[in-house]
Coordinates of C-alpha atoms in Angstrom, one line a residue:
X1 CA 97.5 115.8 91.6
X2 CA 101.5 114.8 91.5
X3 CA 101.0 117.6 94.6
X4 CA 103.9 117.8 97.0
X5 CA 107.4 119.1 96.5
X6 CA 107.9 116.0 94.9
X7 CA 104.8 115.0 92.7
X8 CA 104.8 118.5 91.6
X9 CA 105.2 118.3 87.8
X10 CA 102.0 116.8 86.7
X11 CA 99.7 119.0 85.0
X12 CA 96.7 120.6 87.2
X13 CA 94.3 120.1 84.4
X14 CA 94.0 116.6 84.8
X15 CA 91.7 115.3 87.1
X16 CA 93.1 113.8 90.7
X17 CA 92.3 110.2 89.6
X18 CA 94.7 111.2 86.0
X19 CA 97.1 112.7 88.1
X20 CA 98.0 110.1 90.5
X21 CA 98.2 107.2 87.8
X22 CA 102.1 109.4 87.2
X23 CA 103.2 107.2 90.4
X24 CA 100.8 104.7 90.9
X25 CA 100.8 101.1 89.6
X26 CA 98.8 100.3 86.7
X27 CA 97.9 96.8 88.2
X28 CA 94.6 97.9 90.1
X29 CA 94.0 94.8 92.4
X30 CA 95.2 91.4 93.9
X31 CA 93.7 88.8 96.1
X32 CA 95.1 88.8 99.6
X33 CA 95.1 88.1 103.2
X34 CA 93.1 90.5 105.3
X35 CA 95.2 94.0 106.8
X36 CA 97.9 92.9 109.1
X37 CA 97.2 94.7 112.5
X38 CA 100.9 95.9 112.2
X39 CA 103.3 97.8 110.8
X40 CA 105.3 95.2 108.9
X41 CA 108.3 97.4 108.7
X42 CA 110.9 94.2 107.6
X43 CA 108.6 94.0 104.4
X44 CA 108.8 97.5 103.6
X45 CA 112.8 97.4 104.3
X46 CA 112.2 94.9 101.3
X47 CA 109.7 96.5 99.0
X48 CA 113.2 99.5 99.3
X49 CA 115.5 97.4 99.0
X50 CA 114.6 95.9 95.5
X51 CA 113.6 99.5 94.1
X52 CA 117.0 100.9 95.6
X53 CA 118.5 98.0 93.5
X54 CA 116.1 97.7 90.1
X55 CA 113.0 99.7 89.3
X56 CA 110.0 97.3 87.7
X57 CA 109.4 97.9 84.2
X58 CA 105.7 99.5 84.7
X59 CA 108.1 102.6 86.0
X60 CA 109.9 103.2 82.6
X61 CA 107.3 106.0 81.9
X62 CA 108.2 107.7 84.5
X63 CA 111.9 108.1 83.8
X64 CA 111.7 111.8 83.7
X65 CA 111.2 111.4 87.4
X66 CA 114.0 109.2 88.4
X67 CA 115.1 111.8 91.7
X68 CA 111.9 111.9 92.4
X69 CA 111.9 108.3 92.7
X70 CA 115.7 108.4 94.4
X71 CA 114.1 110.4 97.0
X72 CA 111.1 108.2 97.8
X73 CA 113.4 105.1 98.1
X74 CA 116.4 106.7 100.0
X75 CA 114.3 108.6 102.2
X76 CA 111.9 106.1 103.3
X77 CA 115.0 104.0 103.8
X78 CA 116.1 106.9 106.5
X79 CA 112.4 106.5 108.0
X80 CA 112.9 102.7 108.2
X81 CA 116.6 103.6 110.1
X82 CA 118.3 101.8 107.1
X83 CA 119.9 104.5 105.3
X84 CA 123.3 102.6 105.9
X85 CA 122.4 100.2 103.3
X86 CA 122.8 102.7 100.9
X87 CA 126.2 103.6 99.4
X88 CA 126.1 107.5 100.1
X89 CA 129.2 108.6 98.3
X90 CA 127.7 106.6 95.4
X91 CA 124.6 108.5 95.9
X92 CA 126.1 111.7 96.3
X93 CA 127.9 111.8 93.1
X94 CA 124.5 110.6 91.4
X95 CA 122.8 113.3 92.7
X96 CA 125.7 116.3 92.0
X97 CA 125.8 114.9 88.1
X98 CA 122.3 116.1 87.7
X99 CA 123.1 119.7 88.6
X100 CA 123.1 122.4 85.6
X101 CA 125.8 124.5 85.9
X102 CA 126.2 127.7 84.0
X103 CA 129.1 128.3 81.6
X104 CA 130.0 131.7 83.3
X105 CA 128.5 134.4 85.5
X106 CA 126.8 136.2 82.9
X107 CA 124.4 132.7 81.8
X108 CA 123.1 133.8 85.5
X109 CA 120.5 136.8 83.6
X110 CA 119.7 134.9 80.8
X111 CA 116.6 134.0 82.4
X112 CA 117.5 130.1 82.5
X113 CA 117.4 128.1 85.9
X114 CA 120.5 126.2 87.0
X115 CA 119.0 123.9 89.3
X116 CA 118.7 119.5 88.8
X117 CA 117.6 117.9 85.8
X118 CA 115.1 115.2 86.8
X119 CA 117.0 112.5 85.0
X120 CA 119.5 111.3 82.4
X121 CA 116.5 111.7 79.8
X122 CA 116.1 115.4 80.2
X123 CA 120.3 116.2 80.6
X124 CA 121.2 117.6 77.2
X125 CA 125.2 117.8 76.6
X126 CA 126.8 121.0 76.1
X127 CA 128.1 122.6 73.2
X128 CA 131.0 123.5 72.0
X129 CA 131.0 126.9 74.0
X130 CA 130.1 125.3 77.3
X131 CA 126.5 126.2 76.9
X132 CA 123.8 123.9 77.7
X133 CA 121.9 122.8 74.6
X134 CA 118.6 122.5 76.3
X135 CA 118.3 123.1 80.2
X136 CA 115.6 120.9 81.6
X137 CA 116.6 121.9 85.1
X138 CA 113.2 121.6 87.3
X139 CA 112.4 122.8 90.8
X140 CA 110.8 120.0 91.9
X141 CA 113.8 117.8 90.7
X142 CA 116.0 120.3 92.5
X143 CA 114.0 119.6 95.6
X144 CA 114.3 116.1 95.4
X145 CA 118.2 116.4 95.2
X146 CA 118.6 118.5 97.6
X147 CA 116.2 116.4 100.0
X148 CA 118.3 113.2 99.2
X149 CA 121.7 115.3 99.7
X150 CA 120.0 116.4 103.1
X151 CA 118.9 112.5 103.9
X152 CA 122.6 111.2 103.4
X153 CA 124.2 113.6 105.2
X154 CA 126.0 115.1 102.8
X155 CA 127.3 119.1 103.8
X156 CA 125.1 121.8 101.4
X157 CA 127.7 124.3 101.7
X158 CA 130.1 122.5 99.2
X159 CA 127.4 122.7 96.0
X160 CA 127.1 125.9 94.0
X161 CA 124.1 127.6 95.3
X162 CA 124.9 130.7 94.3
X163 CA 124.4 129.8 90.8
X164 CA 120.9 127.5 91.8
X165 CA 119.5 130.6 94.3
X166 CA 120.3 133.8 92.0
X167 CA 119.4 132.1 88.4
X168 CA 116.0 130.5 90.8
X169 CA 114.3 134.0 91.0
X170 CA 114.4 134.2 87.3
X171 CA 111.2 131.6 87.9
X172 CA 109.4 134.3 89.8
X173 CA 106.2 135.7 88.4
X174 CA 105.5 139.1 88.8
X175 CA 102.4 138.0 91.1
X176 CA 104.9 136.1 93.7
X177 CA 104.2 132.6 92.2
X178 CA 107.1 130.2 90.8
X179 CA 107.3 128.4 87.2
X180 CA 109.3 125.2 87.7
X181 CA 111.0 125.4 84.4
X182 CA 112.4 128.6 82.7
X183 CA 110.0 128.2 79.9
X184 CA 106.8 126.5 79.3
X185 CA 105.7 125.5 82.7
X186 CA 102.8 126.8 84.9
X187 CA 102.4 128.3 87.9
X188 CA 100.6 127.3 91.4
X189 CA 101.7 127.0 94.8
X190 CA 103.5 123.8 94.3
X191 CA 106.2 125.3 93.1
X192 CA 106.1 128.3 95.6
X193 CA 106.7 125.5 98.1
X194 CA 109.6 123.8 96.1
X195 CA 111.2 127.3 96.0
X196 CA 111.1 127.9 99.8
X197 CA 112.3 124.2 100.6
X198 CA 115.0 124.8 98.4
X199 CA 116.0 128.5 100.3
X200 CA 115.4 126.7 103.8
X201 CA 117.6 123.8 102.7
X202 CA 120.1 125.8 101.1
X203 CA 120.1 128.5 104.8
X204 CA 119.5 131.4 101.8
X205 CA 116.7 132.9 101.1
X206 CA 118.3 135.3 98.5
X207 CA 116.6 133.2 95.4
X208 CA 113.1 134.6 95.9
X209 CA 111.1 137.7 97.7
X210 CA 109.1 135.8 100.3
X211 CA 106.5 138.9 100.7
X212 CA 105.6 138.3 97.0
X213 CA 105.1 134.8 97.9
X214 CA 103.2 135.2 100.4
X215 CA 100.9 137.3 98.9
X216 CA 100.3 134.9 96.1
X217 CA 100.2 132.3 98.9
X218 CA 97.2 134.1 100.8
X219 CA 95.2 134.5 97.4
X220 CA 95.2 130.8 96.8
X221 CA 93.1 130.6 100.4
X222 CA 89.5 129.5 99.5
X223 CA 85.9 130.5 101.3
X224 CA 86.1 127.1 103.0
X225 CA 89.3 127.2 104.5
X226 CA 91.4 125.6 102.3
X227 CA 94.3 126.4 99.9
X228 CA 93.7 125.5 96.3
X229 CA 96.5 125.6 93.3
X230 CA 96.2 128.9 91.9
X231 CA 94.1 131.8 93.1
X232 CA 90.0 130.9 92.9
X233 CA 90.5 127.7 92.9
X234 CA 89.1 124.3 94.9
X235 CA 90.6 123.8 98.1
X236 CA 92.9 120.5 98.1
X237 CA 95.2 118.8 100.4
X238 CA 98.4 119.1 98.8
X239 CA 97.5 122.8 97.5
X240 CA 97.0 123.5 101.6
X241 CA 100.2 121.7 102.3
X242 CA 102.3 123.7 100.2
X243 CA 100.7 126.9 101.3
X244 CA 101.1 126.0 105.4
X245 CA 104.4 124.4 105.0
X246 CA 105.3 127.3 103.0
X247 CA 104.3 129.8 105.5
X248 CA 106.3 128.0 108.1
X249 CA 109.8 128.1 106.2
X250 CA 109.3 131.3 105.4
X251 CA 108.7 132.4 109.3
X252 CA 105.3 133.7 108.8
X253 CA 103.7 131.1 110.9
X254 CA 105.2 130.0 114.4
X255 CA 104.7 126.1 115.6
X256 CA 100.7 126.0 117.2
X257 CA 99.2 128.6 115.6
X258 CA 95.8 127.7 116.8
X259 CA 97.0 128.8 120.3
X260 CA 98.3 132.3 119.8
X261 CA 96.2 135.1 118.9
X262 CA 94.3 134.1 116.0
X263 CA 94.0 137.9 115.4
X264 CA 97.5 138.8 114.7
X265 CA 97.5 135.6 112.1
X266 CA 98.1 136.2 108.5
X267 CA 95.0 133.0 108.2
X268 CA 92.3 131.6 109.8
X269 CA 93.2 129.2 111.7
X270 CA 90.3 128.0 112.9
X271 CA 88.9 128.0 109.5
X272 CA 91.7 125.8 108.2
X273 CA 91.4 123.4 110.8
X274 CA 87.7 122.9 110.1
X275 CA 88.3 122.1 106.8
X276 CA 91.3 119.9 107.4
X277 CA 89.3 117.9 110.1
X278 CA 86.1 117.4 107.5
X279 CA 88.6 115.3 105.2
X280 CA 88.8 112.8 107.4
X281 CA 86.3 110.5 106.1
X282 CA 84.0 107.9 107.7
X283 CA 86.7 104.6 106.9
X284 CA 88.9 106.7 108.7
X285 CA 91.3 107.8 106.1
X286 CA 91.7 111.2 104.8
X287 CA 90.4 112.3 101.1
X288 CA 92.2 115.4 99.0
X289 CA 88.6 117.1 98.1
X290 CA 85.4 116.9 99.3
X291 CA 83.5 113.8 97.9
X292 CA 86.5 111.6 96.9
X293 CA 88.0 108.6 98.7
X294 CA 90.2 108.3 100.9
X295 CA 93.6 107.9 99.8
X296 CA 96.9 106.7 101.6
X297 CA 98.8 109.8 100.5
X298 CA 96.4 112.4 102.4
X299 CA 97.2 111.2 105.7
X300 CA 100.2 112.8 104.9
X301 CA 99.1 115.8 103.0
X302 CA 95.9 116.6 105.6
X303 CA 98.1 115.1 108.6
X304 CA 101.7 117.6 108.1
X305 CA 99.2 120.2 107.7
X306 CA 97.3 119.8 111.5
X307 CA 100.8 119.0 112.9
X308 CA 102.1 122.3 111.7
X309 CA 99.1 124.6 113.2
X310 CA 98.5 122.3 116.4
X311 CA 95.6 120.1 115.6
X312 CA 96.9 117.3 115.1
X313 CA 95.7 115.7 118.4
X314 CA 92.1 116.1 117.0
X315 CA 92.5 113.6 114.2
X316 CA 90.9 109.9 114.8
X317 CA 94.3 107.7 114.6
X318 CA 93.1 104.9 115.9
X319 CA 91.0 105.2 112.6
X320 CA 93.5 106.5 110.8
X321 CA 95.9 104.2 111.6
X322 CA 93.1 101.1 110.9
X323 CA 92.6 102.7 107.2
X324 CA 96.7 103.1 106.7
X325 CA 97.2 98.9 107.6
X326 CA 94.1 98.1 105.2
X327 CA 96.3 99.6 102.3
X328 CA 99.7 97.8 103.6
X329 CA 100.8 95.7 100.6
X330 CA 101.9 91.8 101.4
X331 CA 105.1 92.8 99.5
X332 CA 105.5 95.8 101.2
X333 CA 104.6 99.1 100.5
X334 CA 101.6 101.2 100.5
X335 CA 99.3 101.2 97.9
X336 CA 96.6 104.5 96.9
X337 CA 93.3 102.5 98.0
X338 CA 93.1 99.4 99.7
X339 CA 93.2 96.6 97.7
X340 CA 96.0 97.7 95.3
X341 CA 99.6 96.4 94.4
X342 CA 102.4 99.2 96.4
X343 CA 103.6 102.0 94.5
X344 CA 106.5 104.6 95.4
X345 CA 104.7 107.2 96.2
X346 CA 101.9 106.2 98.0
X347 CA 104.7 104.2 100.2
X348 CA 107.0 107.2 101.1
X349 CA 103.8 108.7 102.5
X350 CA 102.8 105.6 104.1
X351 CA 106.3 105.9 106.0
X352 CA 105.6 109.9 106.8
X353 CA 102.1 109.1 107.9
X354 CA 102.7 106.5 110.2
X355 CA 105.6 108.6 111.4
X356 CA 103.0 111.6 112.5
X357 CA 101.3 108.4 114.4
X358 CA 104.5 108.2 116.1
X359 CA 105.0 104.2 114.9
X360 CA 107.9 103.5 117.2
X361 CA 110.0 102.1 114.5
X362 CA 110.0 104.9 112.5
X363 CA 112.2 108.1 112.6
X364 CA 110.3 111.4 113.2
X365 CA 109.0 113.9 110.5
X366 CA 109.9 117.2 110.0
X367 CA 106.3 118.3 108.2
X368 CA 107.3 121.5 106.7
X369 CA 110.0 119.4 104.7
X370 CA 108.4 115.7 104.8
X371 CA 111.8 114.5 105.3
X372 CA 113.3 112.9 108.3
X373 CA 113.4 115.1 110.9
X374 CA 117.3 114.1 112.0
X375 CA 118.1 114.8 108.3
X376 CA 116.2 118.0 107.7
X377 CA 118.0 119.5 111.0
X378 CA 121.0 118.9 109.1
X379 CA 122.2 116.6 112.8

């Protein structure tokens, strides 16, 4: 699945494989030198630094997503400790020109959400009247601009959240879930996590009733252990992200959950961890479901997840970190498999990854967020 905060718009239907060709190359192989045994962090200020300045063609289909893509660039810049080769009054102004505003106070109840449009593409003009023609405004875009706001530096306070948060909990269901579009788009607990980002980010929590949400959050928890999309279903890794990371914004799990009382937790903890540890497969990487390779964006997804409860120290990372090199591109990057030309999205969690291995070149994660953890502090 597209299946963080970010990759969140893809469809659940598709299968992973489906899903993940949204942000991967379409090249599927190259001949190359073996792994490097390090973490060539001047190639990946590189790979950046040519995205930051021109996207490849092969990414035209994804234009819908350009924030999406902003984030991955700016913020792995921030985890490279480059961010000052950005322009970030440049970038700030990008980012603000994407926001849908209302035309007054009462547009707030028409059930619409005034949030980020995800690009140029889906940012209708208004009408005469000051109304939007078409608002495309999408939570996971809204994440994305917020997250790069965050990453730059640039102070919250000064946007109009009052307008984003109150027009937000028009997206709430009835059964504490989030649609990330006012009309048209489904629910799962992808977009429950792009809500409570957005609150935590935002220091207001008024744009959605966290009890709801974390009902509908504990329903999506499977036999196994696991969190899948929607109530009933399979367990996944970024379905288990959202829910945990969730949980944590919202305050209903503390940090090392596996050492308190297990008890008095809303989840099995030990349960959870069991399941997490099991994805770790025999190459040493980490797969999204049981029975599927191991992919570079797990180590994130699985990794943020056993960081948050406590477990992390349990994971193999010499392996891990042996499994991560092997899909290192030569041009910089990180590709899905080894093998594979880079891609955005497997690199920015390539960069968050090898930050939960505590690479010393990298900043530190905040896991509930996946964003730098100076930036996400707001420091």
């Amino acid at each position: 699945m597209s299946e963080t905060a970010v990759s969140i718009d893809s469809d659940r239907s598709k299968s992973e494989d489906e899903d993940e060709e949204e942000y991967s190359s379409p090249v599927q192989s190259f001949p190359g030198p073996p792994p490097s045994a390090n973490f060539e962090k001047d190639r990946h200020l590189m790979y950046l630094e040519m995205m930051y300045e021109l996207l490849p063609y092969h990414y035209q289909s994804q234009e819908i997503n350009r924030l999406t893509l902003a984030h991955f660039i700016i913020s792995g810049l921030h985890f490279l400790g480059a961010i000052d080769r950005v322009d970030k009054d440049v970038v700030a102004k990008w980012v603000l020109s994407f926001q849908a505003l209302p035309s007054n106070r009462v547009s707030l109840k028409d059930g619409e959400f005034y949030g980020f449009f995800g690009s140029r593409s889906s940012q209708f003009p208004i009408d005469e009247n000051g109304d939007l023609i078409h608002n495309g405004s999408h939570l996971a875009s809204t994440y994305c601009a917020l997250a790069i706001l965050k990453v730059i530096g640039h102070d919250l306070s000064i946007i109009d959240s009052e307008s984003l948060l109150l027009s937000m909990k028009n997206l709430q269901q009835v059964d504490g879930s989030f649609m990330p579009i006012h009309i048209g788009g489904e629910t799962d607990l992808r977009f429950v996590y792009c809500a409570a980002a957005i609150c935590y980010m935002l220091d207001n929590w008024s744009g959605m009733d966290k009890e709801s949400a974390k009902n509908y959050i504990l329903n999506c928890q499977s036999y196994d252990g696991g969190f899948g999309l929607i109530p009933g279903s399979e367990s996944h890794g970024g379905a288990t992200y959202c829910a945990i990371a969730s949980l944590r914004l919202m305050g209903y799990i503390g940090v090392d959950l596996l050492s308190n009382d297990s008890s008095r937790s809303i989840i099995d903890p030990s349960l959870l961890l069991n399941w997490c540890l099991q994805r770790q497969a025999n190459d040493g990487g980490f797969q999204g479901r049981t029975n599927k390779p191991s992919d570079t964006c797990y180590a994130f997804w699985i990794g943020a997840v056993l960081k948050l409860i406590g477990g992390d120290a349990l994971i193999d990372k010499i392996a891990l970190r042996k499994f991560l090199l092997s899909c290192q591109s030569k041009y910089g990057g990180f590709s899905k498999f080894p093998g594979q030309l880079p891609d955005l999205y497997h690199s920015y969690y390539g960069y968050t990854a090898f930050s939960l291995l505590e690479e010393p070149s990298l900043s530190p994660l905040c896991p509930e967020l996946g964003l730098p953890l100076l930036a996400a502090s707001g420091i």
